[in-house]
Amino acid sequence: LLISTDLDGTLLDHYSYSAAAAESQLRTLQTLDIPWILNTSKTLAELEPLRQCLGHRDPFVVENGAAVYIPAELPVATTTCPQIDGRYRRQTFGPDRSRILNALAPLSRRYRFTGFAAMTTDSIVRLTGLAPEAAAQALQRQFTEPLVWQDSAAALDDFAAELALVGLQIQRGGRFVHVMGHCDKAAAMGWLAGRYGELWNEPVTTLALGDGENDIGMLQQADIAVLVRSPAHPPPAVPGRADIRLTDETGPAGWSQAVKQTLTELGLGGP
Ligand code: 2M8
Ligand code: MG
Ligand code: MG
């Protein structure tokens, strides 16, 4: 079993960004040696302190599927995936942010939006409720540019069509429109499941958990899919997944409940 989980609104509470309600279930996964992959819009800079806090040791996916980081000590994808420093190996799926910013420059004269490149830590704090340190880390992006969209919905469609001509796309997060290459959480999860399959020498069952629009593809592709109820928005539709599970509780409490139930059903036990 491989777990792929969104963070904001899923493993972390939508408002407080706390995972306290899932702590004991996380320790159970660690004991059972079940990898839980953080699969998120967040940056490497945001994930490093968060991983410390959560006691996370498994691979993780940054910036909506743009890259997978594998801690160097793990025996995963050792031959195929280049080591980038003493700490990680990395598989990249999307273009650099500099390419995205170059493509956005001419469009900014014809559409109304404000990107992270033009924002300060203070504005991110105001828009997200993140603590100032975390907001500064959200600004340290490598592969994606989140925007506050200030134009019409129709203009957003035109904007997306223009981006497609230069090999870019948009994905909607909880608060921002993310401009990025053609990569996503689903493909990153699929790639990692393949690498674990090689390691374990058996097919891997994937359990995906998410709450938002940018999780739909990952939920469609997983073997077991859990929509974590949000206190802020109705659950998104997940086409083709009549078997989707919707948690009763929101955020980390719902997450915990769903993971526990899945472990029991798969006979993986736990205390
Ligand atoms: C942004 O991502 C979320 C994903 O749903 C959004 O679009 O609302 C990113 O800036 C991410 O790095 C940041 O941590 C998050 C904070 O709410 O917002
Ligand atoms: Mg989310
Ligand atoms: Mg997210």
Short mmCIF file of C-alpha atoms and ligand atoms in Angstrom, two decimals:
data_model
loop_
_atom_site.label_atom_id
_atom_site.label_comp_id
_atom_site.label_asym_id
_atom_site.label_seq_id
_atom_site.Cartn_x
_atom_site.Cartn_y
_atom_site.Cartn_z
CA LEU A 1 0.00 0.00 0.00
CA LEU A 2 1.17 3.49 -0.91
CA ILE A 3 -0.68 6.53 0.42
CA SER A 4 -0.69 9.78 -1.54
CA THR A 5 -2.13 12.70 0.37
CA ASP A 6 -2.87 16.35 -0.21
CA LEU A 7 -1.97 18.68 2.66
CA ASP A 8 -4.12 21.83 2.96
CA GLY A 9 -7.68 20.91 3.89
CA THR A 10 -6.82 17.20 3.85
CA LEU A 11 -4.02 16.14 6.23
CA LEU A 12 -3.81 19.72 7.53
CA ASP A 13 -6.80 21.65 8.83
CA HIS A 14 -8.02 24.22 6.25
CA TYR A 15 -7.78 27.11 8.74
CA SER A 16 -5.19 26.21 11.38
CA TYR A 17 -2.86 24.13 9.11
CA SER A 18 -2.60 21.64 12.01
CA ALA A 19 -2.38 17.84 11.60
CA ALA A 20 -2.92 17.09 15.30
CA ALA A 21 -6.06 15.00 14.72
CA ALA A 22 -4.10 12.65 12.41
CA GLU A 23 -0.95 12.27 14.53
CA SER A 24 -1.68 8.85 16.00
CA GLN A 25 -2.68 7.42 12.59
CA LEU A 26 0.59 8.75 11.10
CA ARG A 27 2.57 6.91 13.76
CA THR A 28 0.62 3.73 12.96
CA LEU A 29 1.63 4.04 9.29
CA GLN A 30 5.25 4.48 10.31
CA THR A 31 5.07 1.37 12.50
CA LEU A 32 3.50 -0.64 9.65
CA ASP A 33 6.12 0.69 7.20
CA ILE A 34 3.46 2.04 4.86
CA PRO A 35 4.83 5.01 2.90
CA TRP A 36 2.70 8.15 3.01
CA ILE A 37 3.57 10.53 0.22
CA LEU A 38 2.86 14.23 0.72
CA ASN A 39 1.41 15.36 -2.63
CA THR A 40 0.81 19.09 -2.53
CA SER A 41 0.94 22.55 -4.13
CA LYS A 42 3.49 23.55 -1.53
CA THR A 43 7.17 24.27 -2.21
CA LEU A 44 10.27 22.40 -1.07
CA ALA A 45 10.96 25.32 1.31
CA GLU A 46 7.50 24.89 2.90
CA LEU A 47 7.78 21.11 3.07
CA GLU A 48 11.08 20.89 4.88
CA PRO A 49 9.86 22.35 8.21
CA LEU A 50 6.48 20.64 7.81
CA ARG A 51 8.14 17.24 7.38
CA GLN A 52 10.16 17.87 10.54
CA CYS A 53 6.99 18.70 12.37
CA LEU A 54 5.10 15.65 11.06
CA GLY A 55 8.06 13.26 11.49
CA HIS A 56 7.83 12.53 7.76
CA ARG A 57 10.50 10.29 6.16
CA ASP A 58 8.95 9.21 2.86
CA PRO A 59 9.16 10.80 -0.61
CA PHE A 60 7.11 13.89 -1.33
CA VAL A 61 5.69 15.72 -4.33
CA VAL A 62 6.03 19.51 -4.56
CA GLU A 63 4.19 22.24 -6.49
CA ASN A 64 1.24 20.23 -7.82
CA GLY A 65 3.21 17.34 -9.29
CA ALA A 66 6.12 19.32 -10.75
CA ALA A 67 8.79 17.28 -8.94
CA VAL A 68 9.19 14.27 -6.66
CA TYR A 69 11.82 14.43 -3.92
CA ILE A 70 13.16 11.16 -2.51
CA PRO A 71 15.21 11.30 0.69
CA ALA A 72 18.69 10.06 -0.30
CA GLU A 73 18.72 7.26 2.30
CA LEU A 74 15.61 5.52 0.87
CA PRO A 75 16.13 2.54 -1.48
CA VAL A 76 13.59 3.99 -3.97
CA ALA A 77 14.48 4.73 -7.63
CA THR A 78 18.18 4.61 -6.80
CA THR A 79 19.40 3.88 -10.33
CA THR A 80 17.06 6.09 -12.38
CA CYS A 81 16.66 9.21 -10.35
CA PRO A 82 19.56 11.69 -10.04
CA GLN A 83 20.86 12.77 -6.65
CA ILE A 84 20.66 16.58 -6.45
CA ASP A 85 22.47 17.10 -3.15
CA GLY A 86 23.41 15.11 -0.07
CA ARG A 87 19.79 14.96 1.01
CA TYR A 88 17.60 14.09 -1.98
CA ARG A 89 17.20 12.43 -5.31
CA ARG A 90 14.75 14.26 -7.55
CA GLN A 91 12.55 13.47 -10.54
CA THR A 92 11.32 16.60 -12.31
CA PHE A 93 8.19 16.72 -14.46
CA GLY A 94 7.71 20.43 -15.14
CA PRO A 95 9.66 23.38 -16.58
CA ASP A 96 11.44 25.90 -14.36
CA ARG A 97 9.50 28.80 -12.95
CA SER A 98 11.71 31.25 -14.90
CA ARG A 99 10.21 29.87 -18.12
CA ILE A 100 6.72 30.33 -16.71
CA LEU A 101 7.44 33.91 -15.61
CA ASN A 102 8.78 34.70 -19.10
CA ALA A 103 5.59 33.36 -20.67
CA LEU A 104 3.44 35.36 -18.22
CA ALA A 105 5.12 38.72 -18.83
CA PRO A 106 3.38 39.55 -22.15
CA LEU A 107 0.06 38.12 -20.91
CA SER A 108 0.09 40.42 -17.87
CA ARG A 109 -0.54 43.36 -20.23
CA ARG A 110 -3.79 41.81 -21.52
CA TYR A 111 -5.23 40.01 -18.49
CA ARG A 112 -5.72 41.19 -14.93
CA PHE A 113 -3.95 39.02 -12.36
CA THR A 114 -1.32 39.27 -9.65
CA GLY A 115 1.29 36.53 -9.40
CA PHE A 116 3.40 35.50 -6.41
CA ALA A 117 6.43 37.08 -8.14
CA ALA A 118 4.79 40.48 -7.58
CA MET A 119 3.71 39.80 -3.98
CA THR A 120 5.33 40.33 -0.63
CA THR A 121 5.30 38.00 2.36
CA ASP A 122 2.72 40.31 3.94
CA SER A 123 0.29 39.92 1.06
CA ILE A 124 0.64 36.11 1.21
CA VAL A 125 -0.04 36.23 4.96
CA ARG A 126 -3.18 38.24 4.32
CA LEU A 127 -4.41 36.00 1.49
CA THR A 128 -3.69 32.61 3.10
CA GLY A 129 -3.57 33.02 6.86
CA LEU A 130 -0.13 31.36 6.82
CA ALA A 131 2.38 32.46 9.46
CA PRO A 132 4.96 34.93 8.05
CA GLU A 133 7.78 32.33 7.93
CA ALA A 134 5.55 29.88 6.08
CA ALA A 135 4.38 32.60 3.70
CA ALA A 136 8.00 33.45 2.88
CA GLN A 137 8.60 29.76 2.13
CA ALA A 138 5.53 29.65 -0.15
CA LEU A 139 7.17 32.43 -2.20
CA GLN A 140 10.27 30.28 -2.82
CA ARG A 141 8.87 28.50 -5.88
CA GLN A 142 10.79 26.47 -8.44
CA PHE A 143 8.22 25.18 -10.94
CA THR A 144 4.87 26.99 -10.64
CA GLU A 145 3.43 30.50 -10.37
CA PRO A 146 0.22 30.92 -8.33
CA LEU A 147 -1.93 33.90 -9.33
CA VAL A 148 -4.75 35.85 -7.81
CA TRP A 149 -7.10 36.00 -10.80
CA GLN A 150 -8.70 39.45 -11.05
CA ASP A 151 -10.26 39.11 -14.50
CA SER A 152 -13.48 37.40 -15.64
CA ALA A 153 -14.08 33.67 -15.80
CA ALA A 154 -14.31 33.91 -19.60
CA ALA A 155 -10.94 35.66 -19.69
CA LEU A 156 -9.48 32.82 -17.63
CA ASP A 157 -10.52 30.36 -20.36
CA ASP A 158 -8.81 32.50 -23.03
CA PHE A 159 -5.75 32.84 -20.82
CA ALA A 160 -5.55 29.06 -20.39
CA ALA A 161 -5.87 28.58 -24.17
CA GLU A 162 -2.98 30.99 -24.75
CA LEU A 163 -0.85 29.18 -22.16
CA ALA A 164 -1.58 25.85 -23.88
CA LEU A 165 0.08 27.23 -27.05
CA VAL A 166 3.36 27.54 -25.13
CA GLY A 167 3.07 24.19 -23.36
CA LEU A 168 1.72 25.50 -20.05
CA GLN A 169 -1.55 24.95 -18.17
CA ILE A 170 -3.49 26.24 -15.20
CA GLN A 171 -4.63 24.26 -12.18
CA ARG A 172 -6.96 25.68 -9.56
CA GLY A 173 -5.93 25.40 -5.95
CA GLY A 174 -8.03 26.31 -2.94
CA ARG A 175 -7.21 29.99 -3.23
CA PHE A 176 -5.06 30.56 -6.33
CA VAL A 177 -4.79 29.70 -10.02
CA HIS A 178 -1.48 27.87 -10.53
CA VAL A 179 0.37 28.33 -13.85
CA MET A 180 2.61 25.36 -14.59
CA GLY A 181 3.78 22.73 -17.06
CA HIS A 182 1.81 19.65 -18.05
CA CYS A 183 2.29 17.71 -14.87
CA ASP A 184 0.01 16.94 -11.97
CA LYS A 185 -0.37 15.09 -8.69
CA ALA A 186 -1.81 12.03 -10.46
CA ALA A 187 1.20 11.47 -12.72
CA ALA A 188 3.62 12.01 -9.83
CA MET A 189 1.71 9.46 -7.73
CA GLY A 190 1.70 7.01 -10.66
CA TRP A 191 5.43 7.41 -11.17
CA LEU A 192 6.14 6.77 -7.48
CA ALA A 193 3.82 3.74 -7.40
CA GLY A 194 5.89 2.36 -10.29
CA ARG A 195 9.14 2.88 -8.37
CA TYR A 196 7.73 1.20 -5.23
CA GLY A 197 6.45 -1.63 -7.44
CA GLU A 198 10.04 -2.22 -8.60
CA LEU A 199 11.31 -2.08 -5.06
CA TRP A 200 8.70 -4.43 -3.61
CA ASN A 201 8.52 -6.58 -6.70
CA GLU A 202 4.73 -6.57 -6.66
CA PRO A 203 1.91 -4.32 -7.87
CA VAL A 204 1.24 -1.42 -5.52
CA THR A 205 -2.21 -0.49 -4.23
CA THR A 206 -2.61 3.29 -4.08
CA LEU A 207 -4.81 5.15 -1.59
CA ALA A 208 -5.26 8.84 -2.45
CA LEU A 209 -6.79 11.49 -0.17
CA GLY A 210 -7.67 15.04 -1.18
CA ASP A 211 -10.25 17.79 -0.81
CA GLY A 212 -9.91 20.09 -3.81
CA GLU A 213 -10.11 20.48 -7.56
CA ASN A 214 -6.39 19.88 -8.03
CA ASP A 215 -6.81 16.48 -6.35
CA ILE A 216 -9.46 15.16 -8.77
CA GLY A 217 -7.01 13.53 -11.21
CA MET A 218 -5.15 11.83 -8.37
CA LEU A 219 -8.44 10.58 -6.89
CA GLN A 220 -9.55 9.27 -10.29
CA GLN A 221 -6.33 7.35 -10.78
CA ALA A 222 -5.92 5.81 -7.30
CA ASP A 223 -7.10 2.31 -6.44
CA ILE A 224 -8.87 3.66 -3.36
CA ALA A 225 -10.01 7.30 -3.37
CA VAL A 226 -11.04 9.39 -0.37
CA LEU A 227 -12.51 12.88 -0.55
CA VAL A 228 -11.86 14.62 2.71
CA ARG A 229 -14.75 16.87 3.61
CA SER A 230 -13.91 20.59 3.63
CA PRO A 231 -15.31 23.16 6.06
CA ALA A 232 -14.88 25.79 3.34
CA HIS A 233 -16.35 24.37 0.14
CA PRO A 234 -18.60 21.55 -1.10
CA PRO A 235 -16.78 18.38 -2.20
CA PRO A 236 -15.73 18.59 -5.89
CA ALA A 237 -17.23 16.09 -8.35
CA VAL A 238 -14.91 13.20 -9.19
CA PRO A 239 -16.21 11.92 -12.55
CA GLY A 240 -16.06 8.17 -13.09
CA ARG A 241 -15.59 7.40 -9.41
CA ALA A 242 -18.93 6.18 -8.09
CA ASP A 243 -16.95 4.37 -5.38
CA ILE A 244 -15.40 7.53 -3.94
CA ARG A 245 -15.49 7.74 -0.15
CA LEU A 246 -16.45 11.04 1.44
CA THR A 247 -15.37 11.46 5.04
CA ASP A 248 -17.88 12.45 7.72
CA GLU A 249 -15.45 14.69 9.50
CA THR A 250 -13.37 17.47 7.94
CA GLY A 251 -9.59 17.74 7.48
CA PRO A 252 -7.21 15.60 9.55
CA ALA A 253 -10.00 14.02 11.63
CA GLY A 254 -11.70 12.75 8.45
CA TRP A 255 -8.30 11.73 7.05
CA SER A 256 -7.55 9.65 10.10
CA GLN A 257 -10.91 7.92 10.06
CA ALA A 258 -10.58 7.02 6.34
CA VAL A 259 -7.01 5.69 6.64
CA LYS A 260 -7.94 3.60 9.67
CA GLN A 261 -10.92 2.10 7.87
CA THR A 262 -8.85 1.29 4.78
CA LEU A 263 -6.13 -0.45 6.82
CA THR A 264 -8.79 -2.58 8.50
CA GLU A 265 -10.40 -3.49 5.17
CA LEU A 266 -7.04 -4.45 3.64
CA GLY A 267 -6.25 -6.60 6.68
CA LEU A 268 -3.27 -4.42 7.53
CA GLY A 269 -4.51 -4.10 11.07
CA GLY A 270 -2.93 -1.51 13.30
CA PRO A 271 -3.51 -1.03 16.99
C1 2M8 B 1 -1.11 27.84 -2.42
O1 2M8 B 1 -1.68 26.62 -2.76
C2 2M8 B 1 -3.06 26.36 -2.45
C3 2M8 B 1 -3.36 24.91 -2.89
O2 2M8 B 1 -4.66 24.58 -2.80
C4 2M8 B 1 -4.01 27.31 -3.15
O3 2M8 B 1 -3.92 27.52 -4.36
O4 2M8 B 1 -4.88 27.81 -2.45
C5 2M8 B 1 0.41 27.75 -2.58
O5 2M8 B 1 0.95 29.02 -2.52
C6 2M8 B 1 1.06 26.96 -1.47
O6 2M8 B 1 2.46 27.03 -1.63
C7 2M8 B 1 0.63 27.55 -0.15
O7 2M8 B 1 1.15 26.80 0.91
C8 2M8 B 1 -0.89 27.57 -0.05
C9 2M8 B 1 -1.34 28.20 1.26
O8 2M8 B 1 -2.73 28.25 1.37
O9 2M8 B 1 -1.44 28.31 -1.13
MG MG B 2 -6.30 20.76 -0.38
MG MG B 3 -3.07 21.22 -1.89
#
